[in-house]
XYZ file of C-alpha atoms in Angstrom:
726
model
C 0.000 0.000 0.000
C 2.925 2.385 0.526
C 4.467 1.664 -2.884
C 7.415 -0.245 -1.429
C 8.537 -3.833 -1.905
C 8.072 -5.833 1.296
C 10.008 -9.062 1.754
C 9.491 -11.554 4.594
C 11.908 -14.417 5.079
C 13.176 -16.907 7.638
C 16.629 -18.413 8.058
C 15.855 -21.141 10.586
C 12.049 -21.477 10.677
C 11.986 -19.567 13.968
C 13.456 -16.101 13.457
C 11.549 -13.952 10.967
C 12.965 -11.006 9.083
C 10.908 -8.332 7.345
C 12.500 -5.976 4.808
C 10.976 -2.830 3.329
C 12.594 -1.972 -0.021
C 11.872 1.381 -1.724
C 11.303 1.069 -5.457
C 12.727 1.471 -7.961
C 15.657 -0.458 -6.524
C 18.853 1.535 -7.085
C 22.245 -0.107 -7.280
C 24.271 3.098 -7.149
C 24.036 6.472 -5.464
C 23.948 9.841 -7.201
C 24.754 12.108 -4.247
C 26.997 12.189 -1.221
C 25.748 12.369 2.374
C 25.016 15.929 3.439
C 24.740 16.189 7.195
C 22.136 16.059 9.931
C 19.687 13.218 10.491
C 17.112 15.693 11.792
C 15.713 16.074 8.261
C 14.184 12.592 8.628
C 10.931 12.326 10.542
C 11.418 8.624 11.254
C 13.407 5.616 10.078
C 10.953 4.976 7.247
C 11.994 8.299 5.726
C 15.630 7.172 5.495
C 15.197 5.613 2.068
C 18.722 6.637 1.081
C 20.191 4.406 3.822
C 20.172 0.630 4.206
C 19.106 -0.227 7.751
C 19.268 -3.553 9.586
C 17.382 -3.316 12.869
C 16.617 -6.601 14.729
C 14.630 -6.609 17.978
C 17.639 -6.960 20.272
C 19.781 -4.574 18.210
C 17.452 -1.767 17.196
C 18.209 1.346 15.142
C 16.324 4.525 16.019
C 16.283 8.280 15.499
C 16.573 10.840 18.272
C 16.520 14.278 16.683
C 19.850 14.873 14.976
C 21.248 11.541 16.216
C 21.035 8.136 14.558
C 21.128 5.622 17.403
C 22.457 2.057 17.178
C 21.788 -0.132 20.221
C 22.743 -3.766 20.826
C 22.165 -6.361 23.526
C 22.318 -9.423 21.257
C 25.343 -11.733 21.779
C 25.362 -12.615 18.079
C 23.365 -10.134 16.033
C 23.993 -6.422 15.584
C 22.506 -3.128 14.477
C 23.740 -2.011 11.093
C 23.291 1.068 8.891
C 24.863 1.533 5.494
C 25.210 4.646 3.346
C 25.801 4.066 -0.353
C 27.716 6.908 -2.014
C 28.912 7.592 -5.571
C 32.040 5.600 -6.422
C 34.903 7.707 -5.070
C 38.671 7.439 -5.182
C 39.513 10.428 -2.988
C 37.003 10.493 -0.156
C 36.565 12.678 2.916
C 34.133 11.523 5.597
C 33.074 13.589 8.616
C 30.780 12.584 11.476
C 30.184 13.006 15.185
C 30.047 9.933 17.388
C 29.514 9.219 21.064
C 29.024 6.094 23.121
C 26.745 5.748 26.146
C 29.367 3.437 27.723
C 33.057 2.544 27.272
C 33.464 -0.776 29.103
C 31.387 -2.962 26.811
C 29.966 -2.914 23.316
C 31.719 -2.224 20.022
C 31.087 0.022 17.007
C 32.715 -0.796 13.682
C 32.896 1.842 10.933
C 33.868 0.247 7.609
C 34.647 1.615 4.158
C 33.773 -0.780 1.337
C 33.740 -1.091 -2.430
C 30.706 -2.237 -4.415
C 31.656 -5.894 -3.886
C 31.879 -5.574 -0.127
C 35.687 -5.512 0.058
C 36.759 -3.436 3.041
C 39.664 -1.068 2.513
C 39.768 0.174 6.105
C 37.904 -0.049 9.407
C 37.641 2.134 12.507
C 36.669 0.368 15.749
C 35.333 1.970 18.922
C 35.989 -0.924 21.282
C 35.253 -2.005 24.859
C 38.841 -1.216 25.889
C 38.107 2.547 25.660
C 40.065 2.869 22.399
C 39.458 4.144 18.891
C 41.617 2.049 16.577
C 42.179 1.590 12.835
C 42.753 -1.700 11.049
C 45.708 -1.883 8.684
C 46.455 -5.405 7.480
C 46.556 -7.849 10.372
C 47.227 -5.110 12.942
C 45.336 -2.269 14.579
C 46.730 1.076 15.645
C 45.010 3.427 18.066
C 43.911 6.923 17.124
C 42.429 7.752 20.556
C 42.842 6.112 23.917
C 40.529 6.416 26.903
C 37.472 7.782 25.150
C 34.806 8.980 27.578
C 31.202 7.820 27.725
C 28.611 10.424 26.642
C 31.324 12.617 25.151
C 30.980 13.610 21.491
C 33.997 13.145 19.230
C 34.313 14.552 15.709
C 35.928 12.096 13.307
C 37.401 13.017 9.921
C 38.716 10.370 7.550
C 40.575 11.140 4.317
C 40.985 8.120 2.059
C 43.011 7.802 -1.155
C 42.289 4.725 -3.240
C 45.223 5.280 -5.587
C 47.561 5.915 -2.665
C 46.084 2.996 -0.666
C 46.210 5.184 2.418
C 43.890 6.690 4.982
C 44.460 9.595 7.358
C 42.314 9.688 10.489
C 41.581 12.754 12.649
C 39.843 13.020 16.024
C 38.597 16.490 16.957
C 40.875 18.024 14.352
C 44.100 16.418 15.521
C 45.941 13.924 13.321
C 45.572 10.530 14.891
C 46.991 8.035 12.423
C 48.020 7.526 8.822
C 47.759 3.932 7.666
C 47.890 1.861 4.516
C 44.656 0.207 3.430
C 43.744 -3.213 4.698
C 42.644 -4.283 1.172
C 43.107 -2.468 -2.155
C 39.839 -1.371 -3.807
C 38.944 0.335 -7.109
C 36.653 2.873 -5.447
C 34.755 3.363 -2.198
C 30.981 3.097 -2.544
C 29.697 2.278 0.949
C 30.206 3.297 4.572
C 28.867 0.917 7.217
C 28.245 1.466 10.937
C 27.761 -1.837 12.774
C 27.613 -2.765 16.479
C 30.166 -5.547 16.427
C 31.885 -7.961 14.115
C 30.108 -9.896 11.404
C 28.576 -13.167 12.620
C 30.331 -15.894 10.636
C 28.420 -19.019 11.690
C 27.587 -21.509 10.335
C 30.855 -22.015 8.486
C 32.490 -24.958 6.674
C 33.356 -26.606 10.010
C 29.854 -26.425 11.469
C 28.368 -29.979 11.761
C 25.521 -30.709 9.396
C 23.446 -32.082 12.283
C 24.063 -29.769 15.206
C 21.863 -30.679 18.153
C 22.866 -27.999 20.636
C 22.207 -24.262 20.624
C 24.961 -21.697 20.367
C 26.233 -20.631 23.797
C 24.085 -17.890 25.396
C 21.694 -17.981 22.451
C 18.804 -16.768 24.608
C 20.780 -14.479 26.906
C 21.142 -10.727 26.703
C 24.305 -8.672 26.851
C 24.231 -5.288 28.541
C 22.667 -2.811 26.131
C 25.415 -0.889 24.340
C 24.338 2.306 22.576
C 26.166 4.464 20.052
C 25.096 7.791 18.574
C 26.047 9.176 15.154
C 25.358 12.707 13.858
C 26.365 15.239 11.201
C 27.461 12.557 8.766
C 28.945 14.008 5.569
C 30.916 12.581 2.677
C 32.697 14.459 -0.082
C 34.786 13.540 -3.092
C 37.788 15.413 -4.449
C 37.871 13.310 -7.627
C 38.071 15.374 -10.810
C 34.654 14.023 -11.825
C 33.319 14.064 -8.281
C 30.109 15.863 -9.173
C 29.063 13.277 -11.762
C 26.018 11.563 -10.337
C 25.783 8.615 -12.733
C 28.616 8.568 -15.277
C 32.344 8.357 -14.610
C 35.037 9.675 -16.919
C 37.085 6.475 -16.785
C 34.349 4.694 -18.722
C 35.023 7.000 -21.696
C 38.784 7.490 -21.365
C 39.425 4.815 -24.012
C 38.160 7.235 -26.640
C 40.869 9.710 -25.673
C 43.535 7.016 -25.604
C 42.559 6.157 -29.179
C 42.559 9.791 -30.335
C 46.023 10.277 -28.851
C 47.378 7.272 -30.765
C 45.486 7.505 -34.056
C 47.946 9.915 -35.682
C 51.190 11.729 -35.025
C 51.012 14.790 -32.805
C 53.051 16.896 -35.208
C 51.830 20.151 -33.646
C 52.089 20.102 -29.859
C 49.802 22.713 -28.334
C 49.649 24.266 -24.874
C 47.462 21.407 -23.630
C 49.261 18.489 -25.323
C 47.820 15.063 -26.007
C 49.607 13.702 -22.952
C 47.512 16.028 -20.759
C 44.286 15.832 -22.756
C 42.607 13.071 -20.764
C 43.119 14.717 -17.404
C 41.982 18.063 -18.848
C 38.786 16.467 -20.146
C 38.188 14.661 -16.851
C 38.221 18.001 -15.058
C 36.332 20.108 -17.556
C 33.738 18.490 -19.782
C 30.188 17.233 -19.266
C 29.965 13.474 -19.753
C 27.690 11.932 -22.382
C 26.465 8.370 -22.793
C 24.170 6.900 -25.443
C 23.649 3.647 -27.371
C 25.012 5.141 -30.625
C 28.761 4.831 -30.124
C 29.520 6.950 -33.214
C 27.652 9.821 -31.547
C 29.526 9.205 -28.337
C 32.912 9.029 -30.048
C 32.484 12.296 -31.957
C 31.209 14.036 -28.816
C 34.459 13.219 -27.002
C 36.538 13.807 -30.132
C 35.263 17.354 -30.482
C 36.212 18.184 -26.895
C 39.611 16.536 -27.440
C 40.065 18.580 -30.602
C 38.854 21.854 -29.079
C 41.454 21.881 -26.292
C 44.176 21.905 -28.961
C 43.067 25.453 -29.735
C 43.326 26.807 -26.187
C 46.417 28.964 -26.359
C 48.432 30.636 -23.629
C 49.140 34.245 -24.552
C 50.847 37.034 -22.592
C 47.389 38.437 -21.808
C 45.625 35.179 -20.899
C 44.043 32.307 -22.782
C 43.058 32.722 -26.392
C 41.310 30.343 -28.774
C 42.586 29.704 -32.282
C 40.779 28.636 -35.423
C 43.748 27.024 -37.210
C 46.657 25.250 -35.537
C 49.117 26.482 -38.169
C 49.892 30.219 -38.497
C 47.742 32.206 -40.908
C 48.972 35.409 -42.528
C 45.665 37.220 -42.016
C 45.339 36.276 -38.337
C 45.576 38.693 -35.447
C 48.186 38.463 -32.730
C 48.634 34.974 -31.264
C 47.190 33.509 -34.505
C 43.647 34.446 -33.425
C 40.904 34.849 -36.043
C 37.583 36.498 -35.191
C 35.337 34.629 -37.645
C 34.069 31.891 -35.300
C 34.194 33.624 -31.905
C 30.443 33.089 -31.550
C 30.855 29.343 -32.036
C 33.786 29.287 -29.612
C 31.670 30.970 -26.930
C 28.724 28.619 -27.418
C 30.959 25.556 -27.094
C 33.268 26.639 -24.270
C 30.419 27.908 -22.068
C 30.002 24.253 -21.016
C 33.555 23.865 -19.659
C 33.557 23.473 -15.882
C 36.533 25.798 -15.472
C 35.153 29.180 -16.515
C 38.664 30.629 -16.598
C 38.993 29.519 -20.218
C 35.938 31.356 -21.521
C 36.514 34.416 -19.372
C 40.115 34.803 -20.488
C 39.364 34.033 -24.151
C 36.841 36.871 -24.151
C 39.127 39.146 -22.175
C 41.911 38.536 -24.708
C 39.640 39.472 -27.614
C 38.228 42.585 -25.980
C 41.197 43.826 -23.934
C 44.263 41.957 -25.184
C 45.579 44.770 -27.378
C 47.056 47.085 -24.744
C 43.702 47.174 -22.984
C 41.708 47.542 -26.201
C 40.045 45.074 -28.526
C 42.253 43.010 -30.794
C 43.118 44.910 -33.966
C 41.396 42.507 -36.379
C 38.371 41.736 -34.277
C 35.993 43.469 -36.689
C 37.351 41.811 -39.832
C 34.463 39.351 -39.639
C 30.774 39.692 -38.851
C 30.008 39.101 -35.194
C 27.228 37.736 -33.034
C 29.522 37.955 -30.028
C 27.237 39.968 -27.693
C 24.393 37.514 -28.330
C 26.704 34.546 -27.678
C 28.066 36.136 -24.491
C 24.513 36.478 -23.214
C 23.858 32.817 -24.109
C 26.901 31.947 -21.992
C 25.421 33.980 -19.141
C 22.319 31.766 -19.317
C 24.561 28.837 -18.378
C 27.073 30.457 -16.035
C 25.026 33.251 -14.403
C 28.247 35.278 -14.190
C 26.636 38.700 -13.833
C 29.746 40.499 -12.620
C 31.801 39.283 -15.571
C 28.988 40.005 -18.018
C 28.660 43.597 -16.819
C 32.429 44.044 -16.926
C 32.269 43.236 -20.654
C 29.290 45.512 -21.307
C 31.260 48.604 -22.409
C 33.313 46.513 -24.860
C 30.250 44.730 -26.238
C 28.526 48.069 -26.755
C 31.605 49.509 -28.441
C 31.673 46.577 -30.854
C 27.965 46.991 -31.589
C 28.456 50.716 -32.205
C 31.283 49.994 -34.656
C 29.057 47.876 -36.883
C 26.189 50.332 -36.569
C 28.428 53.187 -37.640
C 30.355 51.458 -40.437
C 28.042 48.933 -42.122
C 24.609 50.572 -42.168
C 22.877 51.074 -45.498
C 20.507 53.940 -46.270
C 17.562 51.541 -46.061
C 18.435 50.706 -42.438
C 19.800 47.222 -43.101
C 23.444 46.213 -42.648
C 25.806 45.277 -45.473
C 28.612 42.783 -45.581
C 30.830 41.156 -48.182
C 30.625 37.389 -48.165
C 34.308 36.927 -47.348
C 33.900 39.026 -44.167
C 30.995 36.781 -43.245
C 33.542 33.958 -43.507
C 31.527 32.722 -46.508
C 33.479 33.642 -49.643
C 32.638 32.469 -53.158
C 28.930 32.410 -52.388
C 26.205 32.529 -55.027
C 24.498 35.623 -53.651
C 27.487 37.710 -52.626
C 30.981 38.685 -53.539
C 34.313 39.477 -51.940
C 33.816 43.214 -52.488
C 30.034 43.425 -52.690
C 28.198 45.472 -50.060
C 24.951 43.510 -49.907
C 22.364 43.228 -47.157
C 22.809 39.622 -46.102
C 20.698 37.623 -43.611
C 23.909 36.944 -41.645
C 24.986 40.345 -40.337
C 21.416 41.606 -40.085
C 20.350 38.640 -37.957
C 23.523 38.969 -35.892
C 22.847 42.636 -35.204
C 19.267 41.845 -34.215
C 20.506 39.184 -31.780
C 23.180 41.530 -30.448
C 20.630 44.298 -29.849
C 18.295 41.963 -27.979
C 21.176 40.686 -25.863
C 22.455 44.183 -25.039
C 18.949 45.192 -24.015
C 18.905 42.417 -21.410
C 22.455 43.187 -20.280
C 21.510 46.824 -19.713
C 18.420 45.718 -17.817
C 20.741 43.787 -15.501
C 22.797 46.972 -15.117
C 19.689 49.053 -14.398
C 20.172 51.319 -17.430
C 16.588 51.591 -18.668
C 17.286 54.236 -21.335
C 19.683 51.873 -23.062
C 17.208 49.011 -22.708
C 14.687 51.003 -24.715
C 17.336 52.060 -27.241
C 18.486 48.516 -27.997
C 14.942 47.165 -28.035
C 14.011 49.819 -30.577
C 17.031 48.891 -32.707
C 15.981 45.253 -32.589
C 12.338 45.994 -33.396
C 13.299 48.184 -36.356
C 15.739 45.621 -37.718
C 13.273 42.769 -37.292
C 10.725 44.650 -39.377
C 13.287 45.374 -42.094
C 14.484 41.760 -42.249
C 10.951 40.411 -42.462
C 9.876 42.877 -45.135
C 13.025 43.365 -47.228
C 14.931 40.061 -46.977
C 11.930 37.737 -47.238
C 11.247 36.507 -50.756
C 7.524 35.766 -50.971
C 7.886 33.678 -54.128
C 10.833 31.663 -52.824
C 9.425 31.651 -49.265
C 12.917 32.215 -47.935
C 15.144 34.877 -46.367
C 17.672 35.977 -48.994
C 20.453 38.456 -49.687
C 19.339 41.873 -50.939
C 21.517 43.204 -53.775
C 20.707 46.876 -53.836
C 16.937 46.817 -54.236
C 16.693 43.291 -55.662
C 16.669 39.981 -53.861
C 19.302 37.479 -55.052
C 16.696 34.792 -55.810
C 18.840 32.026 -54.356
C 18.169 30.076 -51.219
C 21.291 29.755 -49.077
C 21.787 28.304 -45.614
C 22.200 31.823 -44.265
C 18.423 32.165 -44.736
C 17.921 30.005 -41.629
C 20.042 32.266 -39.403
C 17.097 34.506 -38.360
C 15.803 31.565 -36.296
C 19.193 31.326 -34.550
C 17.939 34.416 -32.697
C 14.186 33.596 -32.678
C 13.676 36.594 -34.959
C 10.804 35.606 -37.329
C 7.194 35.809 -36.245
C 5.250 32.575 -35.883
C 3.583 31.032 -38.887
C 4.296 33.317 -41.827
C 7.880 32.239 -42.469
C 7.741 28.553 -41.511
C 7.635 27.408 -45.150
C 11.390 28.012 -45.351
C 12.027 24.951 -43.190
C 10.586 22.602 -45.808
C 13.850 23.078 -47.703
C 15.901 21.078 -45.172
C 14.066 17.891 -46.131
C 14.051 18.595 -49.881
C 16.816 16.968 -51.946
C 16.459 19.841 -54.402
C 16.864 22.177 -51.484
C 19.493 21.608 -48.783
C 19.188 17.891 -48.007
C 22.232 15.943 -49.223
C 23.750 12.560 -48.304
C 26.519 14.160 -46.243
C 24.762 17.110 -44.695
C 22.953 20.362 -45.255
C 24.373 22.258 -48.200
C 25.195 25.952 -48.065
C 23.053 26.668 -51.142
C 20.018 24.976 -52.675
C 21.066 22.040 -54.840
C 18.888 22.793 -57.857
C 20.197 26.326 -58.356
C 22.050 26.762 -61.695
C 25.170 28.100 -59.927
C 25.345 25.312 -57.320
C 28.990 24.150 -56.954
C 30.142 26.182 -59.998
C 32.894 28.203 -58.323
C 35.523 25.458 -58.376
C 37.185 23.696 -55.460
C 39.972 24.609 -53.058
C 39.260 28.312 -52.500
C 36.790 27.949 -49.613
C 33.673 28.041 -51.781
C 30.274 28.652 -50.188
C 28.290 27.894 -53.331
C 26.845 24.637 -52.051
C 29.413 22.417 -50.312
C 28.775 21.432 -46.679
C 30.445 23.692 -44.108
C 30.287 22.674 -40.420
C 30.241 26.419 -39.619
C 26.884 26.695 -41.423
C 25.671 23.292 -40.218
C 26.155 24.478 -36.623
C 24.192 27.657 -37.274
C 21.374 25.875 -39.106
C 20.996 23.110 -36.514
C 21.041 25.629 -33.654
C 18.369 27.611 -35.499
C 16.372 24.409 -36.079
C 16.556 23.471 -32.399
C 15.298 26.960 -31.516
C 12.485 26.632 -34.037
C 11.413 23.253 -32.643
C 11.559 24.487 -29.041
C 10.421 28.095 -29.177
C 7.649 28.077 -31.788
C 4.234 26.656 -30.973
C 3.444 24.847 -34.242
C 6.636 23.959 -36.116
C 6.270 22.172 -39.451
C 9.327 20.020 -38.614
C 9.678 17.338 -35.946
C 12.592 16.035 -33.936
C 13.047 13.377 -36.661
C 14.612 15.977 -38.970
C 16.917 17.378 -36.311
C 18.064 13.930 -35.209
C 18.600 12.776 -38.801
C 20.780 15.789 -39.580
C 22.749 15.385 -36.350
C 23.368 11.750 -37.257
C 24.610 12.809 -40.701
C 26.783 15.465 -39.040
C 28.316 12.713 -36.884
C 28.956 10.457 -39.873
C 30.522 13.290 -41.872
C 33.204 13.915 -39.232
C 35.520 11.152 -40.417
C 38.460 11.046 -42.816
C 40.535 8.003 -43.755
C 38.549 5.963 -41.247
C 39.315 8.239 -38.278
C 37.448 11.052 -36.515
C 38.125 14.349 -38.248
C 36.877 17.921 -38.373
C 37.947 20.156 -41.235
C 36.808 23.123 -43.288
C 34.231 21.831 -45.767
C 33.191 18.677 -47.581
C 31.521 17.336 -50.688
C 27.798 16.957 -50.126
C 27.492 13.768 -52.207
C 30.460 11.600 -51.191
C 31.602 13.150 -47.885
C 35.138 13.873 -49.102
C 36.806 16.657 -47.130
C 37.776 19.139 -49.828
C 40.926 20.237 -48.046
C 41.405 17.033 -46.099
C 45.072 16.580 -47.014
C 46.039 20.148 -46.203
C 47.594 20.603 -42.794
C 45.616 23.804 -42.230
C 42.303 21.926 -42.332
C 42.973 19.389 -39.575
C 41.186 20.119 -36.284
C 39.553 23.194 -37.812
C 37.893 25.042 -34.914
C 35.123 26.735 -36.876
C 31.897 25.070 -35.667
C 30.073 23.585 -32.703
C 29.067 20.043 -31.868
C 29.003 19.509 -28.089
C 26.641 22.464 -27.723
C 24.266 20.850 -30.212
C 24.330 17.574 -28.277
C 23.693 19.350 -24.973
C 21.015 21.832 -26.082
C 19.524 19.836 -28.964
C 19.898 16.083 -28.596
C 19.670 16.017 -24.787
C 17.650 19.219 -24.910
C 18.959 21.331 -22.014
C 17.586 24.780 -22.930
C 19.465 27.403 -20.854
C 17.357 30.038 -19.096
C 18.559 33.302 -17.585
C 16.601 32.761 -14.356
C 18.117 29.332 -13.721
C 14.994 27.351 -14.560
C 15.946 23.949 -15.947
C 14.122 23.179 -19.181
C 14.850 19.822 -20.825
C 13.313 18.844 -24.166
C 15.315 16.126 -25.952
C 15.087 16.208 -29.747
C 15.244 12.430 -29.993
C 12.377 10.657 -31.745
C 10.550 8.157 -29.566
C 11.924 4.634 -29.994
C 15.335 5.611 -31.402
C 17.369 5.402 -28.181
C 16.380 3.397 -25.102
C 18.761 5.376 -22.922
C 21.040 8.384 -22.780
C 22.689 10.450 -20.059
C 24.351 13.847 -19.815
C 26.206 14.279 -16.536
C 28.442 16.745 -14.702
C 26.895 19.804 -16.382
C 27.634 23.128 -14.687
C 24.520 25.286 -14.744
C 23.839 28.379 -12.610
C 26.190 27.186 -9.881
C 24.672 23.704 -9.721
C 25.570 20.408 -11.347
C 22.916 18.780 -13.513
C 22.420 15.178 -14.548
C 19.859 14.419 -17.238
C 19.096 10.825 -18.100
C 16.553 8.809 -19.980
C 16.176 5.104 -19.231
C 13.244 3.444 -20.965
C 13.220 0.302 -18.813
C 15.171 1.561 -15.816
C 17.817 -1.137 -16.309
C 20.691 0.921 -17.735
C 21.332 3.443 -14.972
C 19.112 1.884 -12.254
C 17.649 5.220 -11.206
C 14.110 4.514 -12.386
C 12.245 4.621 -15.682
C 11.748 7.642 -17.896
C 13.351 11.070 -18.255
C 14.906 12.117 -14.947
C 16.628 15.311 -13.785
C 19.102 15.423 -10.907
C 20.438 18.637 -9.378
C 23.623 18.165 -7.367
C 22.978 14.425 -7.343
C 19.402 14.640 -6.032
C 16.427 13.712 -8.177
C 14.160 16.730 -8.578
C 11.914 15.960 -11.573
C 10.925 13.131 -13.888
C 8.459 12.098 -16.557
C 7.607 8.764 -18.127
C 8.698 9.272 -21.738
C 10.837 11.629 -23.791
C 9.342 15.121 -23.747
C 9.577 18.482 -22.030
C 10.615 18.543 -18.386
C 10.722 21.805 -16.401
C 12.153 22.380 -12.933
C 12.361 25.593 -10.911
C 14.049 26.157 -7.555
C 10.650 27.096 -6.173
C 9.418 23.565 -6.991
C 11.442 22.150 -4.105
């Protein structure tokens, strides 16, 4: 009736045991112990502990104290806390005994197989002692009855050593009794394990055990303020552990020569990833591999400069780059990807280098390429909630916005750009020296204005809020009226007063910023499923395939006349995810998004190995500069961000609300998990387990915050959690 599993059993036809088992049964913990027992109303509320409480050795609660009593000569009281598998563990608790001349309390630290690495004993000879091998050593002699002692234990699995403190003083440092892979359980038990019958016990024993019906004096022990903490690099992961994915990195490190050694070399890549990246698990191992490959590849581009970290686009020097070989074209992508790194120093310093790394000013060539940097910085704020840093960048973001407003505005109110300064040279609609109103820069400036409005609201500058909102409203109207081709049902480049009459992937960029109104412009999205439009065997093309000028500009000069560019794929898929999430009646479904993500995964290979380059043939998947050194590890797109915000569906919100809406068609994957995600100062775990047998945390879509389950639903769909829901 209470939703639990009740089990009744007998060992000898006389003694009866009754067990209450909360369901679903969990085989691993997602959170560490966090303190007082006073949060539990009674023992039945302690569903995160395993409790063994026989009649003569009962367990009870007395306010903040968990009480273990024992008068049974053979049996014992026992409580067990299961914790996440930990290699570097700190345990703190208070303990007191009602007596010191009889009774015994064992505190044991075990792995998931029950192997004990170390044990503390509070014995009847008034001593606290620690077991190390066959011997014990004392950490406190002459403990007093009814006196509270604070115990701290620091255990290192790799070092096979424990350090034990009583009331803050170092008591003993001892090697482990038994080596273990990780510690997963802490047990408090009133005495040693009962080991009878054993192999020597007669099959037909006619006599009772000595004193079987007699009572010992009641020994009572009190435990309070029990806390555990991990200092493992992936300590905050509730379900996944980095070691289970480290083989990917070992393979990447060995698959080809490291001919360019960067500031975070291959030899340090695994430890860097352990400390910094969210973990991802799914049944499609190609997806999984490319997810970890893209993080492995990205860290190659983190560069130490005299002014802090920077992020490069190419590993080899480029003549047109800024200082430190930095190129401004893909800063927006870099921000969107690196916002998920646990160490925010990287993103903060990368931005500081761009905006202040030139003797306190912006880098000299920062405005050589169109920018959606302010919009991307605000998107990072939605993850990091770093208000102080955001406001410190505000003057620089506004200065950048003002530059574009003052230098690239046309008389009709739209913005112009040459295709090469969009990073999209040799396009069908543009030209290297043509000042056309393109959907790129105009959408970027709309997104930047909206972002700067919110940033100024955070700063309390209402006049600027109104100014930027007006800019955005005006630009939205111009884009919808002047760049929308009614006949083509697509956003296009405006050449003077005439639309280019060519559909290009840049026509999807307005949805990157949720710019278009609902309904009227949705027809454009039909083109992603049309083989005459943008749908090709190896990805979404940069121009419609049935246009007469498709792929007519040659090969090898960075052509944007139709070939597949991951830069554009990232923008289009981000826009598609926004469209599917933020519009009430989209004409697409998650099937399209998932299909294109799967193609994106498959395209990121060259010569049988993971690869990310500049651009590729849409029909056969050949990387068009694959043999050029410059193209290897090209840092010009996103992928992890698309997995996190699209596939898993974590939709960042400025107020810290957790919105999860996986874009995975029902029935495709039976499980997936994203773990160790930093979000507004918390750590999120998002998992889906159709049958509850993969992660053993229950069935359905489940959200954990700091290791504690806070929301769930049966199937894949939208899940929303707010702090106020607690």
